[in-house]
PDB file of C-alpha atoms and ligand atoms in Angstrom:
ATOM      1  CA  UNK A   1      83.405 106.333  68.167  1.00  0.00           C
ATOM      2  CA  UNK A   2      81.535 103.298  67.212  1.00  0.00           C
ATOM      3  CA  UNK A   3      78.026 102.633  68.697  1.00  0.00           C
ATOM      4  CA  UNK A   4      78.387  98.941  69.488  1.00  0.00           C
ATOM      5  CA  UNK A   5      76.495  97.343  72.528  1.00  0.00           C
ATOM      6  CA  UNK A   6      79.688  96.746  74.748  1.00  0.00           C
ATOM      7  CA  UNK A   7      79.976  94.632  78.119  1.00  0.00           C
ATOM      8  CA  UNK A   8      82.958  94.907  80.636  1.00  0.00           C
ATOM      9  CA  UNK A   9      83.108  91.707  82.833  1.00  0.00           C
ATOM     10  CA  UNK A  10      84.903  92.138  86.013  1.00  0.00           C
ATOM     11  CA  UNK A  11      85.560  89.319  88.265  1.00  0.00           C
ATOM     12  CA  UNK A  12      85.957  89.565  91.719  1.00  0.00           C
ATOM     13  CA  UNK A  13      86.922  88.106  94.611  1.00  0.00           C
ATOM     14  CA  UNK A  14      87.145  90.625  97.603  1.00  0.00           C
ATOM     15  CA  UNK A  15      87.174  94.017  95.660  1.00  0.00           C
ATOM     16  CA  UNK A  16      84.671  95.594  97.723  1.00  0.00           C
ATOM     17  CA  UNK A  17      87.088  99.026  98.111  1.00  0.00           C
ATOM     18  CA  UNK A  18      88.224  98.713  94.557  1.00  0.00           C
ATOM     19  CA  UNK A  19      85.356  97.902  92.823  1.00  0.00           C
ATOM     20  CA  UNK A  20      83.549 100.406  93.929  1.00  0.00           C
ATOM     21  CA  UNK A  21      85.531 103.174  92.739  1.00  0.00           C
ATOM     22  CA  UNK A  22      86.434 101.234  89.431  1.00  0.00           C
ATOM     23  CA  UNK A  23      82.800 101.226  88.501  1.00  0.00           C
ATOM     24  CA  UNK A  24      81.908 105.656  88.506  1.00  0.00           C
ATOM     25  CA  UNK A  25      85.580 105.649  86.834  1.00  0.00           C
ATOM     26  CA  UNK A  26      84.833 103.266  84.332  1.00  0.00           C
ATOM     27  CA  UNK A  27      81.358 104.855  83.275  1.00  0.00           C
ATOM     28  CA  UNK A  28      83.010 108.227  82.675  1.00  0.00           C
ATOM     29  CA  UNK A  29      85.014 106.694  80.298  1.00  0.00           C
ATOM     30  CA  UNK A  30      82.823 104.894  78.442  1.00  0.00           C
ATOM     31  CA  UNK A  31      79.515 105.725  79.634  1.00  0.00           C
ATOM     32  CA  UNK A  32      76.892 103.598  77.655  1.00  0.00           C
ATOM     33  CA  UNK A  33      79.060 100.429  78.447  1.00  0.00           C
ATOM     34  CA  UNK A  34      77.186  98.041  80.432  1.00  0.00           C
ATOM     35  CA  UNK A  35      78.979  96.147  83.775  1.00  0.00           C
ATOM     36  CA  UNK A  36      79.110  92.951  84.683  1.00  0.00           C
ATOM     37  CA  UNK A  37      80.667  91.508  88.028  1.00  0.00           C
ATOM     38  CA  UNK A  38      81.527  88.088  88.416  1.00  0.00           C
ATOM     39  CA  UNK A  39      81.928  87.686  92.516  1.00  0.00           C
ATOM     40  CA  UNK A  40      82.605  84.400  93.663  1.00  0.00           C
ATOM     41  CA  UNK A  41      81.098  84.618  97.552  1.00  0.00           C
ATOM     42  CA  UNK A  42      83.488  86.913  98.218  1.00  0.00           C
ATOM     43  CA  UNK A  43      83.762  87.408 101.984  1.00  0.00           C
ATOM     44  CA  UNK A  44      83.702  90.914 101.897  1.00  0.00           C
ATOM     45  CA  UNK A  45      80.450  91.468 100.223  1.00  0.00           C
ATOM     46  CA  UNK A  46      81.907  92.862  96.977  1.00  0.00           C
ATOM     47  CA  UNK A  47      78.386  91.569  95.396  1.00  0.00           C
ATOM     48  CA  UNK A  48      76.242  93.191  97.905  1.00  0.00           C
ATOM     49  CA  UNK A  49      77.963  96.344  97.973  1.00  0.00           C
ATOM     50  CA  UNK A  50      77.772  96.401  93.591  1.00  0.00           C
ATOM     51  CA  UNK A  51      74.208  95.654  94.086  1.00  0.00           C
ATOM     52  CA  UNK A  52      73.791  98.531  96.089  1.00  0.00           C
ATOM     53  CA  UNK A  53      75.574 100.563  93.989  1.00  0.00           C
ATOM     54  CA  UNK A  54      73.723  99.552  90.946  1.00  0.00           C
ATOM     55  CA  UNK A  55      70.159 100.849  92.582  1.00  0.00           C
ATOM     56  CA  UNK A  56      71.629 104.652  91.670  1.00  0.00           C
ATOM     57  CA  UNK A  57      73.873 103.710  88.185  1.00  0.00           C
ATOM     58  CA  UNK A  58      72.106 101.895  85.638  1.00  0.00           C
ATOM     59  CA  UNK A  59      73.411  98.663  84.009  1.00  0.00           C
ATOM     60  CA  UNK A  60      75.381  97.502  86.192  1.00  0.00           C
ATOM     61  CA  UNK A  61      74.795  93.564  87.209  1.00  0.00           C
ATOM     62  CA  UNK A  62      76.270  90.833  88.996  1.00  0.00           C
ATOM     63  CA  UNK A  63      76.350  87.142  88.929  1.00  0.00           C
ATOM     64  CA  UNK A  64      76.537  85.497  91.815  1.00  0.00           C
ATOM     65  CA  UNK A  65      78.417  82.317  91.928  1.00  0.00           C
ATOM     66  CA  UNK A  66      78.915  79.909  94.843  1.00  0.00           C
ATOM     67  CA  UNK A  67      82.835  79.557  95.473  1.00  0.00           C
ATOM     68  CA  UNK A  68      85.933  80.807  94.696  1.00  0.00           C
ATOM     69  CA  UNK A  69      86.915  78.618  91.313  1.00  0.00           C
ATOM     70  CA  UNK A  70      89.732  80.652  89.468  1.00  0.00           C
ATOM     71  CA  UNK A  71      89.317  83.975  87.025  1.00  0.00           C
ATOM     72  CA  UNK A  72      88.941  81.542  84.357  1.00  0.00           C
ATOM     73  CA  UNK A  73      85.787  79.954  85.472  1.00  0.00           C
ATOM     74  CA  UNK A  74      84.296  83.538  86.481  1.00  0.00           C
ATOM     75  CA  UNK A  75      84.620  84.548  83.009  1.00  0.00           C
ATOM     76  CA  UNK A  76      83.357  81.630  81.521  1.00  0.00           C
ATOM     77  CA  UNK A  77      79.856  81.703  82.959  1.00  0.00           C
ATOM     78  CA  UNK A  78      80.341  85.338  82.507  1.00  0.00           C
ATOM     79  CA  UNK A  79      81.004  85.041  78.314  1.00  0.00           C
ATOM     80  CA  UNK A  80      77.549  82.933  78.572  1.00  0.00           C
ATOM     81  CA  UNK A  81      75.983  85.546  80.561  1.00  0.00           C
ATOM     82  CA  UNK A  82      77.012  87.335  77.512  1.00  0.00           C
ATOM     83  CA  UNK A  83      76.227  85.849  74.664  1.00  0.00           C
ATOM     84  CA  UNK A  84      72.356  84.990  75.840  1.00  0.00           C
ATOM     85  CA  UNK A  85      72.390  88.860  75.335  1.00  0.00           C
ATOM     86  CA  UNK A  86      73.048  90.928  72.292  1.00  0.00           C
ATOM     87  CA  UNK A  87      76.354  92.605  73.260  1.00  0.00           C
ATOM     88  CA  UNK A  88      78.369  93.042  70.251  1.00  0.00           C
ATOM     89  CA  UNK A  89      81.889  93.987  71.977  1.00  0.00           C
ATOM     90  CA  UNK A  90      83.190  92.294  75.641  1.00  0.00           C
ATOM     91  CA  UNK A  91      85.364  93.190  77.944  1.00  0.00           C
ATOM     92  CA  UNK A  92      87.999  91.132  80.361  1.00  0.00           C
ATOM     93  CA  UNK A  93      89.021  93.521  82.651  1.00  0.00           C
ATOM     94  CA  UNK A  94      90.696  93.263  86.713  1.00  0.00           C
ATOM     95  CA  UNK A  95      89.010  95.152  89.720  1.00  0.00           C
ATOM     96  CA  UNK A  96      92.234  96.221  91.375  1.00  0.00           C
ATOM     97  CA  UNK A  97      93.166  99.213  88.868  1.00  0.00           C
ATOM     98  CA  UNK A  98      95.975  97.472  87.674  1.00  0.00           C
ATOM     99  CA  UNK A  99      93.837  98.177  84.071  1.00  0.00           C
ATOM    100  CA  UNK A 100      93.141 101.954  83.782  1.00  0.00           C
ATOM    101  CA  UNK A 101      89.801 102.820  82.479  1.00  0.00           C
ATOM    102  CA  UNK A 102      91.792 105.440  80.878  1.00  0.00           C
ATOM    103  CA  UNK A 103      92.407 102.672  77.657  1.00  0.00           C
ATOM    104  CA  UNK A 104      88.938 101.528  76.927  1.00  0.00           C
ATOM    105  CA  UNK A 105      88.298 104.333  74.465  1.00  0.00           C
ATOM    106  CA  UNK A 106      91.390 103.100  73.025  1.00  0.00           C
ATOM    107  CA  UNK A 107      90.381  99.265  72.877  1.00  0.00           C
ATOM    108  CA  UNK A 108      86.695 100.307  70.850  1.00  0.00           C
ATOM    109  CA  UNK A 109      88.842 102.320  68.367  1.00  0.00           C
ATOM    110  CA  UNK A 110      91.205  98.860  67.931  1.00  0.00           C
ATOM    111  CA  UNK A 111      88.204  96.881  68.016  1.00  0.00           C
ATOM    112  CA  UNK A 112      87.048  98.396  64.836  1.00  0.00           C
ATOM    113  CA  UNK A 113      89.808  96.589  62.920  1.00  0.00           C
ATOM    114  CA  UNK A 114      90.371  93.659  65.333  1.00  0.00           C
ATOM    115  CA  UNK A 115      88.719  90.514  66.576  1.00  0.00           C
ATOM    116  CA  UNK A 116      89.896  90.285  69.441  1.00  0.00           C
ATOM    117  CA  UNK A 117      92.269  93.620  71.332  1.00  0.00           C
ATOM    118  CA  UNK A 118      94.384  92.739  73.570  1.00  0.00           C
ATOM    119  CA  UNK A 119      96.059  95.147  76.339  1.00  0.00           C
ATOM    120  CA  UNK A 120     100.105  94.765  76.293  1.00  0.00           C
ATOM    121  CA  UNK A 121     102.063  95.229  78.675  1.00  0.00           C
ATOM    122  CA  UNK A 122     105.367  93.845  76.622  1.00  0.00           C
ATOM    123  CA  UNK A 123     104.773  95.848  73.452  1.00  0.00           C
ATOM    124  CA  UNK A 124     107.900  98.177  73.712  1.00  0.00           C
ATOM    125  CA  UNK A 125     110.041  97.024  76.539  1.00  0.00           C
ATOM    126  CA  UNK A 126     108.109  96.511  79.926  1.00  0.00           C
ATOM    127  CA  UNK A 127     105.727  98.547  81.184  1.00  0.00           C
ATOM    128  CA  UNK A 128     104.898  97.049  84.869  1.00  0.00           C
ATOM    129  CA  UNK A 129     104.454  99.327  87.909  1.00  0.00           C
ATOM    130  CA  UNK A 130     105.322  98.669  91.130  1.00  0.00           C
ATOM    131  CA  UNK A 131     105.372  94.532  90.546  1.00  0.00           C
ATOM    132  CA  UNK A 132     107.749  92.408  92.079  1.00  0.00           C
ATOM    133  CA  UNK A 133     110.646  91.059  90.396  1.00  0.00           C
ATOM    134  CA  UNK A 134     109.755  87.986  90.946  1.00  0.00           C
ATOM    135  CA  UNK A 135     106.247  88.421  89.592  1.00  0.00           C
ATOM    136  CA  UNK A 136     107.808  90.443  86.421  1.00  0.00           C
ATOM    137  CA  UNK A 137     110.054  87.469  85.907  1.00  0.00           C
ATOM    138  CA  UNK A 138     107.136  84.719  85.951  1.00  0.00           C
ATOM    139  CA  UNK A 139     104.892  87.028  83.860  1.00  0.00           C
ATOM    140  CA  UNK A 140     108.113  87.862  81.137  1.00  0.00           C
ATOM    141  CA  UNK A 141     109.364  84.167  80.670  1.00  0.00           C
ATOM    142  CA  UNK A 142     105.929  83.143  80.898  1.00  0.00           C
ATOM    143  CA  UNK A 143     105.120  84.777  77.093  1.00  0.00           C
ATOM    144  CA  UNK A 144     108.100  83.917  75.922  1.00  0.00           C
ATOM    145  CA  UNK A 145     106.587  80.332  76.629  1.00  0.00           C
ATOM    146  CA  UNK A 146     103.674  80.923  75.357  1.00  0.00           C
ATOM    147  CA  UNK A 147     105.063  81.934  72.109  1.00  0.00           C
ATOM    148  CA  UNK A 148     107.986  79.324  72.103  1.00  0.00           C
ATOM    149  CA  UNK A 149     106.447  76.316  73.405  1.00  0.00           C
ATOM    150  CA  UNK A 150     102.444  76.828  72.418  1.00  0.00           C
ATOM    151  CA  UNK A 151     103.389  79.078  69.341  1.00  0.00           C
ATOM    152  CA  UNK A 152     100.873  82.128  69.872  1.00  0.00           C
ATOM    153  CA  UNK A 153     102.187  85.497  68.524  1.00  0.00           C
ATOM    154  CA  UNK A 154     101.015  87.662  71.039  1.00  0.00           C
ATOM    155  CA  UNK A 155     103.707  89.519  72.697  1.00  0.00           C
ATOM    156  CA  UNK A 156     101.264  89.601  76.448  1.00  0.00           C
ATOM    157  CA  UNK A 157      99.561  86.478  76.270  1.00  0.00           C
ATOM    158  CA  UNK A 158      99.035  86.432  79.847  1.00  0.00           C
ATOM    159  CA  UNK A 159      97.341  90.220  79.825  1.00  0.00           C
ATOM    160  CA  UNK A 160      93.725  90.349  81.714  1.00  0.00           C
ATOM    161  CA  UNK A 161      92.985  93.343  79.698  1.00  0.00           C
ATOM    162  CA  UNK A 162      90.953  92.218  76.545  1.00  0.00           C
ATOM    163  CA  UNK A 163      88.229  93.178  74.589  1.00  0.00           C
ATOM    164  CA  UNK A 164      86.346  90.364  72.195  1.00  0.00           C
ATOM    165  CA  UNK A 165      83.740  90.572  69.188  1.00  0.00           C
ATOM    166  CA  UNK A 166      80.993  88.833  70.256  1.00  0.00           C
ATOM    167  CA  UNK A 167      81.428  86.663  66.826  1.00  0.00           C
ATOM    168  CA  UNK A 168      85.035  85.476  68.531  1.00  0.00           C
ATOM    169  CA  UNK A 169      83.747  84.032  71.683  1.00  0.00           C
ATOM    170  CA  UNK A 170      80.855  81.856  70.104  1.00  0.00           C
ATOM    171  CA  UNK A 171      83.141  80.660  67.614  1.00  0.00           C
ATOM    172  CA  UNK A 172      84.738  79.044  70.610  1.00  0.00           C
ATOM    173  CA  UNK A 173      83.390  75.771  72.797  1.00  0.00           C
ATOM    174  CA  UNK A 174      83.442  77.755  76.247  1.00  0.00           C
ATOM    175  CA  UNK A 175      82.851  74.117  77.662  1.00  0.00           C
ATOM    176  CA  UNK A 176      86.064  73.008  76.476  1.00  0.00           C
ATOM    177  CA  UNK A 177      88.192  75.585  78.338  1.00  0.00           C
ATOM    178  CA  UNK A 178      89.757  74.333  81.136  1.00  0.00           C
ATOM    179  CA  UNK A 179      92.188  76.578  82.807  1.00  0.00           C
ATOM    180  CA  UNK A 180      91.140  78.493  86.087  1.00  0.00           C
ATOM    181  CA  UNK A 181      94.364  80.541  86.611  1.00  0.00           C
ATOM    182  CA  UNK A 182      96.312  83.100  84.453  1.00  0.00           C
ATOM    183  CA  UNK A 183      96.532  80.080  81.528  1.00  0.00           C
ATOM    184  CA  UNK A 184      92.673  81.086  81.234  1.00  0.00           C
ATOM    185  CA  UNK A 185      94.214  84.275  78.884  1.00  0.00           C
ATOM    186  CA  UNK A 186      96.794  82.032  77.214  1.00  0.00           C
ATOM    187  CA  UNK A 187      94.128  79.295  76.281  1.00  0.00           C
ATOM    188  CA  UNK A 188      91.460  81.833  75.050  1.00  0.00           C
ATOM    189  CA  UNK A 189      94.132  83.555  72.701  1.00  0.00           C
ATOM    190  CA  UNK A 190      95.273  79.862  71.186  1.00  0.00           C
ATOM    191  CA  UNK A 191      91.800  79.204  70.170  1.00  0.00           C
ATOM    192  CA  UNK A 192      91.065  82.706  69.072  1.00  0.00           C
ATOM    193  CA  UNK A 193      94.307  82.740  66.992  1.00  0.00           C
ATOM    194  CA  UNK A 194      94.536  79.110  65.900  1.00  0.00           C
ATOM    195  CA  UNK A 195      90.688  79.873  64.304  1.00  0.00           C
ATOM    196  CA  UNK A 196      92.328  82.231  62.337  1.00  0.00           C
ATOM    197  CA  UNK A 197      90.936  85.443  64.364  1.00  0.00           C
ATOM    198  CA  UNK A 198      92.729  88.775  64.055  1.00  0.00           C
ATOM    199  CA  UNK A 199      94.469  89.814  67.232  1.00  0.00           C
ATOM    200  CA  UNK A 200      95.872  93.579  67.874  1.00  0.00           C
ATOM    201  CA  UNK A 201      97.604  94.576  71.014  1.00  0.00           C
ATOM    202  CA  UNK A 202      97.805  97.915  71.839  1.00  0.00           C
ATOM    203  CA  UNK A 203     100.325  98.957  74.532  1.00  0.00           C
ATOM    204  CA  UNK A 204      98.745  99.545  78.350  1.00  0.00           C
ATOM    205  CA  UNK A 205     100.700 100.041  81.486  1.00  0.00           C
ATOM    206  CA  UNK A 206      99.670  97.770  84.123  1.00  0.00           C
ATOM    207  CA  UNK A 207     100.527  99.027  87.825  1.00  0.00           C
ATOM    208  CA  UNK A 208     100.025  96.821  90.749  1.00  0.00           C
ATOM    209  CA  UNK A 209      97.048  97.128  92.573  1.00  0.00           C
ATOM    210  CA  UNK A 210      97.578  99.210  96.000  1.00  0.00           C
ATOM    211  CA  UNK A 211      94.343  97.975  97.774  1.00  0.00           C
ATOM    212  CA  UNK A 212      93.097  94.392  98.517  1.00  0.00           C
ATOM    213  CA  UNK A 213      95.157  90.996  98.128  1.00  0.00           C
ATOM    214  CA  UNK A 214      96.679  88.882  94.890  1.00  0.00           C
ATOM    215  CA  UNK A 215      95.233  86.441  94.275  1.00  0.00           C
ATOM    216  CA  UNK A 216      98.297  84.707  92.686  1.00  0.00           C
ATOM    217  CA  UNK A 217      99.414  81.053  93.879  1.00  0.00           C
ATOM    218  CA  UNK A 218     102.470  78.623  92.542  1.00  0.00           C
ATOM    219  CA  UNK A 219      99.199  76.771  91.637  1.00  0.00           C
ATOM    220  CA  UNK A 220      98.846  78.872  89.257  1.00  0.00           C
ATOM    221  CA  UNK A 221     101.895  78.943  87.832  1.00  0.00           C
ATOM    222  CA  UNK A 222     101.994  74.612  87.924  1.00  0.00           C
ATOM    223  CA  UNK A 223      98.853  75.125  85.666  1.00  0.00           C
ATOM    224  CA  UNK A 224     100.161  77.621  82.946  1.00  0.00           C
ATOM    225  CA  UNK A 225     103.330  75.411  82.392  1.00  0.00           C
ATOM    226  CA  UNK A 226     101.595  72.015  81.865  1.00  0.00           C
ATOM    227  CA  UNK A 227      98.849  74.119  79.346  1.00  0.00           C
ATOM    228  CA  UNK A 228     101.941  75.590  77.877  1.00  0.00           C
ATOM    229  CA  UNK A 229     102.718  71.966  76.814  1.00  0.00           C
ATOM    230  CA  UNK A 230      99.021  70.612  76.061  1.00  0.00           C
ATOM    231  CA  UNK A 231      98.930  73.109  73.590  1.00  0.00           C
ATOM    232  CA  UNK A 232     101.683  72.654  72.255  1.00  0.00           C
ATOM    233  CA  UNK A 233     100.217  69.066  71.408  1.00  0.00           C
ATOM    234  CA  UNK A 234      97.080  70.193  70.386  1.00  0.00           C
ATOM    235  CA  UNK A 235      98.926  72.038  67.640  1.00  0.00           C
ATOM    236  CA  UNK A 236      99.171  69.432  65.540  1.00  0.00           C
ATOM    237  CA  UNK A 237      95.807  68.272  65.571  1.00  0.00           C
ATOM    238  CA  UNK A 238      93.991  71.572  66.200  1.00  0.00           C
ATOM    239  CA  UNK A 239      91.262  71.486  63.587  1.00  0.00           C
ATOM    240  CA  UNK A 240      91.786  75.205  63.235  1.00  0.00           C
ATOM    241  CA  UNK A 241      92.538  77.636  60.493  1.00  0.00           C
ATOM    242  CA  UNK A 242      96.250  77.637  60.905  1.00  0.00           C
TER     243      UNK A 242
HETATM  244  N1  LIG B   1      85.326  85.656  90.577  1.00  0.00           N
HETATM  245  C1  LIG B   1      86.641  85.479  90.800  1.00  0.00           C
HETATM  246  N2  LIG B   1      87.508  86.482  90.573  1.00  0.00           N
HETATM  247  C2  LIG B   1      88.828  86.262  90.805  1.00  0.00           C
HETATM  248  C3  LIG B   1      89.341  85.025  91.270  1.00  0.00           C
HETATM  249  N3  LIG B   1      90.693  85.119  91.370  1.00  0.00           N
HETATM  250  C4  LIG B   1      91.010  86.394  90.991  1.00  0.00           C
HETATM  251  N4  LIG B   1      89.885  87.083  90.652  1.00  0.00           N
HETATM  252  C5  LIG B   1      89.777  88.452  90.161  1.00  0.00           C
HETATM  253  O1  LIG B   1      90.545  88.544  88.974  1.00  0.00           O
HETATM  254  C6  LIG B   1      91.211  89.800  88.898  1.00  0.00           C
HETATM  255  C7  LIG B   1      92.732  89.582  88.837  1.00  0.00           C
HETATM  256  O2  LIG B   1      93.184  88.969  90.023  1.00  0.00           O
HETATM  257  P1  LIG B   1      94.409  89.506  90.895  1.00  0.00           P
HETATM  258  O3  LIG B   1      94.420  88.788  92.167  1.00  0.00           O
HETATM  259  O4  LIG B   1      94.406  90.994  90.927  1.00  0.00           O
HETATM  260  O5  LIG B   1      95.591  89.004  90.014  1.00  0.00           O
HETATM  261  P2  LIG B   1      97.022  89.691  89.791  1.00  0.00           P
HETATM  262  O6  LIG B   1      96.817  91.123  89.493  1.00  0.00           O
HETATM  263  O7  LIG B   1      97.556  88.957  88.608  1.00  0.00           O
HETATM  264  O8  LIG B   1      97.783  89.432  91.031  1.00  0.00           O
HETATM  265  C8  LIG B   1      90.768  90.588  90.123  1.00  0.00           C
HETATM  266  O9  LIG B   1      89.662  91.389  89.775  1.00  0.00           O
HETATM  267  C9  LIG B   1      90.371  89.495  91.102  1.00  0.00           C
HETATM  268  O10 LIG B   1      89.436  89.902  92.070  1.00  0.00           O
HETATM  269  C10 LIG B   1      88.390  83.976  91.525  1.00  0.00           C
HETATM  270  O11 LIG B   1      88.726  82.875  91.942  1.00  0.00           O
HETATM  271  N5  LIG B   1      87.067  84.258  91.278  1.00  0.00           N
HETATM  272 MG1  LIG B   2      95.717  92.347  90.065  1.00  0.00          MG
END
């Protein structure tokens, strides 16, 4: 296995149960990977309790941000976080289990022949646990759209589960990214693709978290549509690679 300086970034927002159990799991899987939590205030003191729990495992870190702004903004100031350091592979991964650290061995091995990895859920068929059908239905339809309407060929654009060359994400103007919901993955994958980026997906099965709350909202939803559309747009004058 390669020996490339990897980051996971987790974001958070009241995962103190789940993240820490995530975090042992995680470094027995890859166990020179280095953690970063992205807790937005959380109520429950997911940041404190990661901060205690990084006085007995080494490099594991948080950053602390003021209020609850979306995924997408948590991973943006996370990315930066990243980049200021010499981390040649990072992570996107949820704090509810719904990823199994099982797959990250799996993701460095892709990552040797890939810009950008992305965990699929839709590779062969469907492989969701324990999600609602209406969630499965929102999620489904909603990569159709994104391959339909914004043109992306990536079969789980919406997937949380991701793992970037370093090289990808500074190629990219992290100020311009605007989406805070789920349309955070599909607008990172248009600019990594539309820059002419390779993109593998291996296959992952995602199962619903079983502690903690979803943070899912028809707010969410509103936003991936109209992106959907914007990028559609910005297609045609996209002063990409393809
Ligand atoms: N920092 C931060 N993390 C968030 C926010 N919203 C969701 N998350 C985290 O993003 C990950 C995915 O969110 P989740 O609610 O599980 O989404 P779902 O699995 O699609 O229902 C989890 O680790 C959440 O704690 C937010 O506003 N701020
Ligand atoms: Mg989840």
């Amino acid at each position: 296995m390669s020996q490339k300086k990897v980051l996971i970034i987790i974001p958070t927002y009241n995962e103190r149960e789940n993240i820490i159990i995530l975090i042992p799991e995680i470094r027995k899987k890859l166990p020179d990977a280095h953690i970063l939590v992205v807790d937005d205030s959380s109520p429950d003191g997911t940041s404190e309790c990661v901060k205690e729990l990084s006085k007995n495992i080494e490099n594991i870190f948080v950053l602390d941000r003021e209020k609850k702004q979306g995924l997408g903004r948590a991973y943006i100031s996370g990315f930066k976080w990243a980049l200021k350091r010499d981390y040649e592979l990072i992570f996107e991964m949820d704090a509810d289990f719904s990823h199994d650290p099982k797959y990250l061995p799996d993701f460095i091995n892709a990552a040797e022949k890939a810009d950008l990895v992305i965990g699929s859920r839709y590779i062969s068929g469907v492989n969701v646990i324990n999600w609602p059908m209406s969630r499965l239905l929102i999620s489904y339809f909603g990569n159709i759209g994104a391959r339909i309407v914004a043109g992306i060929p990536v079969k789980d654009c919406t997937s949380g589960f991701k793992c970037f060359h370093s090289k990808v994400l500074k190629s990219i103007n992290l100020n311009k990214v605007g989406s805070s919901g789920y349309s955070f993955q599909v607008e990172m994958n248009f600019y990594v693709w539309k820059q002419g980026f390779n993109i593998v997906e291996i296959p992952i099965i995602f199962t619903d978290r079983k502690i903690g709350e979803s943070k899912m909202s028809t707010k969410i939803v509103r936003e991936a549509l109209i992106l959907l559309w914007k990028l559609r747009l910005m297609s045609i004058f996209y002063p990409g690679k393809r």
